[in-house]
Tab-separated table of C-alpha atoms and ligand atoms in Angstrom:
chain	number	residue	atom	x	y	z
A	1	UNK	CA	-0.038	0.062	-0.008
A	2	UNK	CA	1.214	3.436	-1.030
A	3	UNK	CA	0.873	5.724	2.064
A	4	UNK	CA	1.696	8.700	-0.034
A	5	UNK	CA	-1.071	8.166	-2.461
A	6	UNK	CA	-4.126	10.097	-1.353
A	7	UNK	CA	-6.650	7.477	-2.634
A	8	UNK	CA	-4.870	4.632	-0.926
A	9	UNK	CA	-4.833	6.595	2.400
A	10	UNK	CA	-8.476	7.519	1.933
A	11	UNK	CA	-9.469	3.949	1.284
A	12	UNK	CA	-7.480	2.634	4.151
A	13	UNK	CA	-9.106	5.202	6.603
A	14	UNK	CA	-12.384	4.504	5.147
A	15	UNK	CA	-12.195	0.693	5.769
A	16	UNK	CA	-11.282	1.391	9.414
A	17	UNK	CA	-14.059	4.047	9.801
A	18	UNK	CA	-11.473	6.761	10.840
A	19	UNK	CA	-12.517	10.259	11.547
A	20	UNK	CA	-10.011	13.056	11.624
A	21	UNK	CA	-9.502	14.835	14.926
A	22	UNK	CA	-8.573	18.503	14.730
A	23	UNK	CA	-7.823	18.653	18.552
A	24	UNK	CA	-5.221	15.877	17.912
A	25	UNK	CA	-3.518	17.808	15.314
A	26	UNK	CA	-4.194	15.135	12.775
A	27	UNK	CA	-2.733	16.372	9.399
A	28	UNK	CA	-1.271	13.259	7.596
A	29	UNK	CA	1.539	13.479	5.117
A	30	UNK	CA	0.529	12.471	1.462
A	31	UNK	CA	3.830	13.534	-0.317
A	32	UNK	CA	6.322	10.720	-0.339
A	33	UNK	CA	9.509	13.061	-0.468
A	34	UNK	CA	8.578	14.483	3.011
A	35	UNK	CA	8.717	11.439	5.200
A	36	UNK	CA	11.767	10.364	3.278
A	37	UNK	CA	13.526	13.642	3.669
A	38	UNK	CA	12.650	13.943	7.435
A	39	UNK	CA	13.970	10.381	8.120
A	40	UNK	CA	17.084	11.228	6.035
A	41	UNK	CA	17.680	14.418	7.908
A	42	UNK	CA	17.565	12.550	11.147
A	43	UNK	CA	20.915	10.904	10.320
A	44	UNK	CA	19.931	7.455	11.556
A	45	UNK	CA	21.639	4.070	11.490
A	46	UNK	CA	21.106	0.666	12.963
A	47	UNK	CA	22.586	1.788	16.250
A	48	UNK	CA	19.815	4.264	16.812
A	49	UNK	CA	16.538	3.869	18.537
A	50	UNK	CA	13.927	6.200	17.542
A	51	UNK	CA	10.955	7.607	19.489
A	52	UNK	CA	8.291	8.720	17.044
A	53	UNK	CA	5.325	10.796	18.405
A	54	UNK	CA	2.104	10.417	16.548
A	55	UNK	CA	2.621	7.849	13.757
A	56	UNK	CA	-0.782	8.509	12.140
A	57	UNK	CA	-1.099	5.957	9.449
A	58	UNK	CA	2.712	5.179	9.582
A	59	UNK	CA	4.282	6.852	6.592
A	60	UNK	CA	7.131	8.326	8.526
A	61	UNK	CA	7.401	5.331	10.728
A	62	UNK	CA	8.181	3.087	7.698
A	63	UNK	CA	10.872	5.480	6.674
A	64	UNK	CA	12.361	5.378	10.183
A	65	UNK	CA	12.100	1.521	10.425
A	66	UNK	CA	14.220	1.181	7.271
A	67	UNK	CA	17.059	3.218	8.699
A	68	UNK	CA	17.047	2.777	12.523
A	69	UNK	CA	17.637	-0.266	14.742
A	70	UNK	CA	14.238	0.130	16.393
A	71	UNK	CA	11.303	2.475	16.370
A	72	UNK	CA	8.863	3.085	19.235
A	73	UNK	CA	5.855	4.995	17.965
A	74	UNK	CA	3.560	6.618	20.725
A	75	UNK	CA	0.045	7.105	19.418
A	76	UNK	CA	-2.770	8.752	21.439
A	77	UNK	CA	-5.623	8.044	19.088
A	78	UNK	CA	-6.709	4.428	19.720
A	79	UNK	CA	-8.635	4.280	16.500
A	80	UNK	CA	-5.333	4.378	14.468
A	81	UNK	CA	-3.948	1.317	16.223
A	82	UNK	CA	-5.769	-1.176	13.923
A	83	UNK	CA	-4.653	0.970	10.847
A	84	UNK	CA	-0.997	0.918	12.112
A	85	UNK	CA	-1.193	-2.940	12.607
A	86	UNK	CA	-2.023	-3.244	9.015
A	87	UNK	CA	0.528	-0.757	7.545
A	88	UNK	CA	3.389	-1.681	9.762
A	89	UNK	CA	2.811	-5.346	9.572
A	90	UNK	CA	6.032	-6.091	7.417
A	91	UNK	CA	8.399	-4.248	10.082
A	92	UNK	CA	9.653	-6.286	12.902
A	93	UNK	CA	11.563	-3.379	14.513
A	94	UNK	CA	8.585	-1.179	15.193
A	95	UNK	CA	6.554	-1.166	18.346
A	96	UNK	CA	3.328	1.068	18.707
A	97	UNK	CA	2.709	2.425	22.138
A	98	UNK	CA	-0.787	3.641	22.879
A	99	UNK	CA	-0.658	6.748	24.938
A	100	UNK	CA	-0.293	10.497	25.521
A	101	UNK	CA	3.291	11.590	25.082
A	102	UNK	CA	2.936	14.390	27.654
A	103	UNK	CA	1.937	11.886	30.207
A	104	UNK	CA	4.172	8.835	29.418
A	105	UNK	CA	7.380	8.204	31.427
A	106	UNK	CA	9.823	8.460	28.587
A	107	UNK	CA	12.918	7.393	30.627
A	108	UNK	CA	11.045	4.140	31.649
A	109	UNK	CA	9.760	3.532	28.131
A	110	UNK	CA	13.225	3.983	26.598
A	111	UNK	CA	14.832	1.782	29.354
A	112	UNK	CA	12.176	-0.991	28.688
A	113	UNK	CA	11.975	-0.864	24.945
A	114	UNK	CA	15.091	0.870	23.444
A	115	UNK	CA	17.903	-0.402	25.777
A	116	UNK	CA	21.253	-0.356	24.159
A	117	UNK	CA	20.310	2.077	21.412
A	118	UNK	CA	21.456	5.681	21.001
A	119	UNK	CA	18.205	7.623	21.432
A	120	UNK	CA	16.666	10.000	18.920
A	121	UNK	CA	13.279	11.614	18.293
A	122	UNK	CA	11.797	11.932	14.807
A	123	UNK	CA	8.373	13.046	14.312
A	124	UNK	CA	5.591	15.134	12.414
A	125	UNK	CA	4.426	16.634	15.679
A	126	UNK	CA	0.768	17.355	16.568
A	127	UNK	CA	0.708	21.256	16.261
A	128	UNK	CA	-1.282	21.666	19.426
A	129	UNK	CA	1.447	20.416	21.695
A	130	UNK	CA	4.621	21.583	19.794
A	131	UNK	CA	6.081	23.795	22.527
A	132	UNK	CA	5.404	21.620	25.539
A	133	UNK	CA	6.483	18.375	23.958
A	134	UNK	CA	9.821	19.800	22.656
A	135	UNK	CA	10.405	21.242	26.140
A	136	UNK	CA	9.664	17.841	27.627
A	137	UNK	CA	12.059	16.007	25.322
A	138	UNK	CA	14.897	18.462	25.837
A	139	UNK	CA	14.495	18.463	29.538
A	140	UNK	CA	14.373	14.719	29.648
A	141	UNK	CA	18.145	14.570	28.682
A	142	UNK	CA	17.455	11.242	27.104
A	143	UNK	CA	17.905	12.039	23.296
A	144	UNK	CA	20.888	12.868	21.256
A	145	UNK	CA	18.722	14.607	18.542
A	146	UNK	CA	15.214	15.775	17.812
A	147	UNK	CA	14.309	15.993	14.065
A	148	UNK	CA	10.665	17.329	13.984
A	149	UNK	CA	8.197	18.909	11.600
A	150	UNK	CA	6.322	21.682	13.229
A	151	UNK	CA	4.720	25.046	12.378
A	152	UNK	CA	7.251	27.244	10.406
A	153	UNK	CA	6.446	30.085	12.819
A	154	UNK	CA	7.585	28.008	15.759
A	155	UNK	CA	10.626	26.598	13.845
A	156	UNK	CA	11.682	30.174	13.204
A	157	UNK	CA	11.351	31.035	16.957
A	158	UNK	CA	13.501	27.994	17.895
A	159	UNK	CA	16.352	29.109	15.545
A	160	UNK	CA	16.084	32.832	16.083
A	161	UNK	CA	19.093	35.145	16.924
A	162	UNK	CA	19.097	37.818	19.718
A	163	UNK	CA	17.536	41.008	18.608
A	164	UNK	CA	15.102	39.587	16.030
A	165	UNK	CA	11.397	39.506	16.117
A	166	UNK	CA	11.173	35.789	16.512
A	167	UNK	CA	13.576	35.631	19.382
A	168	UNK	CA	12.179	34.821	22.860
A	169	UNK	CA	12.290	32.502	25.908
A	170	UNK	CA	11.694	29.434	23.745
A	171	UNK	CA	14.561	30.152	21.580
A	172	UNK	CA	16.810	30.338	24.584
A	173	UNK	CA	15.469	27.192	26.004
A	174	UNK	CA	16.053	25.231	22.713
A	175	UNK	CA	19.563	26.850	22.163
A	176	UNK	CA	20.571	26.117	25.756
A	177	UNK	CA	19.947	22.409	25.129
A	178	UNK	CA	20.778	22.034	21.460
A	179	UNK	CA	22.327	23.272	18.238
A	180	UNK	CA	19.249	24.291	16.277
A	181	UNK	CA	18.882	24.122	12.502
A	182	UNK	CA	15.928	24.998	10.244
A	183	UNK	CA	16.206	22.491	7.404
A	184	UNK	CA	13.387	22.861	4.932
A	185	UNK	CA	9.747	24.029	4.583
A	186	UNK	CA	6.910	21.723	3.767
A	187	UNK	CA	3.909	23.379	2.005
A	188	UNK	CA	0.317	22.904	3.213
A	189	UNK	CA	-0.588	20.910	0.195
A	190	UNK	CA	1.470	18.016	1.307
A	191	UNK	CA	-0.996	17.154	4.138
A	192	UNK	CA	-4.347	15.496	4.357
A	193	UNK	CA	-6.277	17.744	5.424
A	194	UNK	CA	-4.175	20.684	4.455
A	195	UNK	CA	-3.267	22.873	7.551
A	196	UNK	CA	-3.655	26.731	7.509
A	197	UNK	CA	-0.008	27.329	7.861
A	198	UNK	CA	3.295	26.490	6.318
A	199	UNK	CA	5.338	23.786	8.152
A	200	UNK	CA	9.010	23.308	8.512
A	201	UNK	CA	11.470	20.772	9.725
A	202	UNK	CA	14.017	21.534	12.380
A	203	UNK	CA	16.877	19.479	13.778
A	204	UNK	CA	18.021	19.966	17.327
A	205	UNK	CA	21.366	18.280	17.903
A	206	UNK	CA	21.546	18.029	21.675
A	207	UNK	CA	24.535	19.367	23.218
A	208	UNK	CA	26.951	17.143	25.216
A	209	UNK	CA	27.561	19.977	27.732
A	210	UNK	CA	25.457	23.138	28.242
A	211	UNK	CA	26.916	26.234	26.465
A	212	UNK	CA	26.898	28.276	29.730
A	213	UNK	CA	27.641	27.236	33.180
A	214	UNK	CA	24.737	28.267	35.352
A	215	UNK	CA	21.910	26.338	37.090
A	216	UNK	CA	19.089	26.040	34.404
A	217	UNK	CA	16.405	27.006	37.009
A	218	UNK	CA	18.187	30.268	37.833
A	219	UNK	CA	18.967	30.958	34.050
A	220	UNK	CA	15.270	30.373	32.879
A	221	UNK	CA	13.882	32.437	35.811
A	222	UNK	CA	15.723	35.539	34.405
A	223	UNK	CA	14.796	34.457	30.782
A	224	UNK	CA	11.124	34.140	31.722
A	225	UNK	CA	11.186	37.541	33.609
A	226	UNK	CA	12.916	39.236	30.782
A	227	UNK	CA	10.274	38.188	28.131
A	228	UNK	CA	7.261	38.185	30.352
A	229	UNK	CA	6.618	41.744	29.332
A	230	UNK	CA	8.350	42.018	25.997
A	231	UNK	CA	7.983	45.767	25.623
A	232	UNK	CA	9.413	46.566	28.984
A	233	UNK	CA	13.094	47.449	29.495
A	234	UNK	CA	15.099	44.668	31.094
A	235	UNK	CA	15.321	46.747	34.253
A	236	UNK	CA	11.553	47.157	34.594
A	237	UNK	CA	11.051	43.490	33.710
A	238	UNK	CA	13.491	42.313	36.398
A	239	UNK	CA	11.913	44.884	38.806
A	240	UNK	CA	8.583	43.003	38.521
A	241	UNK	CA	10.101	39.574	38.999
A	242	UNK	CA	12.951	40.219	41.559
A	243	UNK	CA	11.500	43.359	43.214
A	244	UNK	CA	11.131	41.557	46.609
A	245	UNK	CA	14.904	40.640	46.780
A	246	UNK	CA	16.446	43.802	45.092
A	247	UNK	CA	15.646	47.481	44.931
A	248	UNK	CA	15.476	48.964	41.476
A	249	UNK	CA	18.917	50.639	41.938
A	250	UNK	CA	20.424	47.413	42.912
A	251	UNK	CA	18.987	45.927	39.668
A	252	UNK	CA	20.174	48.649	37.619
A	253	UNK	CA	23.534	48.145	39.010
A	254	UNK	CA	23.551	44.517	38.120
A	255	UNK	CA	22.596	45.333	34.596
A	256	UNK	CA	25.497	47.929	34.321
A	257	UNK	CA	27.981	45.354	35.980
A	258	UNK	CA	27.126	42.988	33.195
A	259	UNK	CA	28.327	45.583	30.746
A	260	UNK	CA	24.821	46.468	29.445
A	261	UNK	CA	23.112	49.817	29.118
A	262	UNK	CA	20.368	50.366	31.585
A	263	UNK	CA	17.773	50.899	28.872
A	264	UNK	CA	18.596	47.588	27.229
A	265	UNK	CA	15.566	45.149	26.393
A	266	UNK	CA	15.722	41.467	27.238
A	267	UNK	CA	15.359	40.503	23.548
A	268	UNK	CA	18.971	41.937	22.829
A	269	UNK	CA	20.687	39.468	25.076
A	270	UNK	CA	22.215	36.201	24.304
A	271	UNK	CA	22.594	33.098	26.478
A	272	UNK	CA	25.911	34.180	27.897
A	273	UNK	CA	24.445	37.697	28.917
A	274	UNK	CA	21.488	35.891	30.609
A	275	UNK	CA	23.755	33.511	32.303
A	276	UNK	CA	25.932	36.307	33.802
A	277	UNK	CA	22.659	38.017	34.978
A	278	UNK	CA	21.455	34.815	36.680
A	279	UNK	CA	24.835	34.546	38.543
A	280	UNK	CA	24.642	38.053	39.642
A	281	UNK	CA	20.928	37.709	40.755
A	282	UNK	CA	21.964	34.887	43.005
A	283	UNK	CA	22.056	31.572	40.986
B	1	SAM	N1	3.196	10.951	11.435
B	1	SAM	C1	1.904	11.047	10.692
B	1	SAM	C2	2.138	11.709	9.450
B	1	SAM	O1	3.281	12.425	9.336
B	1	SAM	O2	1.317	11.689	8.537
B	1	SAM	C3	0.805	11.801	11.580
B	1	SAM	C4	1.284	13.174	12.156
B	1	SAM	S1	-0.083	14.080	12.681
B	1	SAM	C5	0.522	15.735	12.470
B	1	SAM	C6	0.093	13.957	14.499
B	1	SAM	C7	-0.109	12.597	15.189
B	1	SAM	O3	0.048	12.679	16.516
B	1	SAM	C8	-1.663	12.110	14.896
B	1	SAM	O4	-1.429	10.708	14.566
B	1	SAM	C9	-2.213	12.137	16.357
B	1	SAM	O5	-3.331	11.304	16.561
B	1	SAM	C10	-1.018	12.123	17.265
B	1	SAM	N2	-1.160	12.729	18.499
B	1	SAM	C11	-1.768	13.820	18.950
B	1	SAM	N3	-1.504	14.189	20.165
B	1	SAM	C12	-0.786	13.225	20.626
B	1	SAM	C13	-0.174	12.983	21.929
B	1	SAM	N4	-0.520	13.857	23.028
B	1	SAM	N5	0.604	11.899	22.279
B	1	SAM	C14	0.815	10.963	21.100
B	1	SAM	N6	0.210	11.176	19.847
B	1	SAM	C15	-0.538	12.221	19.687
């Protein structure tokens, strides 16, 4: 069965009485180059164990299974399980795990089912959970890389440089944990049904060591404070978040001691400058 052929996919889903769910972000790929190029971009070999989130009808799963040692695909929609049993019947290195990726214990799942493999994530992510799921995957410390298709707007935020409109707390979180690359765009016409936005594939190559030495909690407390009110100066943003511990004059001095002008906005700062701020504010 050709999972890139819209007729085959519609026929398959019809036979199983499947109904698309918008709230589960179900936009299935129907262009064969896309799952192939995503799997290729993940840079897999037989030493790799892949966690896929949301296999849908299994088009990306098949590409992953051909390249990796083993694939574990987490699918929340139980009505897709009989579909996947059919489309993945020829692959003995794929395990479909029913469940919600946001609730599953990924460390236990990997230890049980992917022991001995180098762990990677590769997925066409459900758009409604893009940010929390990427955060969970990065914070888990389990994976060597994440190669994921997401909304282009979020892909640009992940890879954004300081001082640009797309730059924010999520850029800093992703760039703290990983080297982030925007690889290629995928037009809406490649999906069934077509989403309203353009998609893009990003690769997050997880760093072996953090790029700055500072406790992550302290770092992200300053980052969150700086971006909580984007239009405020850094000084005013810090005064809102750290006002109990520091007077405004003390905060002004902290900013000046970091070599920054007192009128600077948070969006101008890179990871190293946020790390220095975090140390000075008592990391
Ligand atoms: N991989 C398929 C493809 O590329 O055609 C489907 C991708 S579709 C964008 C997202 C998939 O994630 C759907 O199969 C959906 O049911 C599943 N999904 C949605 N929320 C999920 C969650 N919280 N945990 C696991 N799977 C989820």
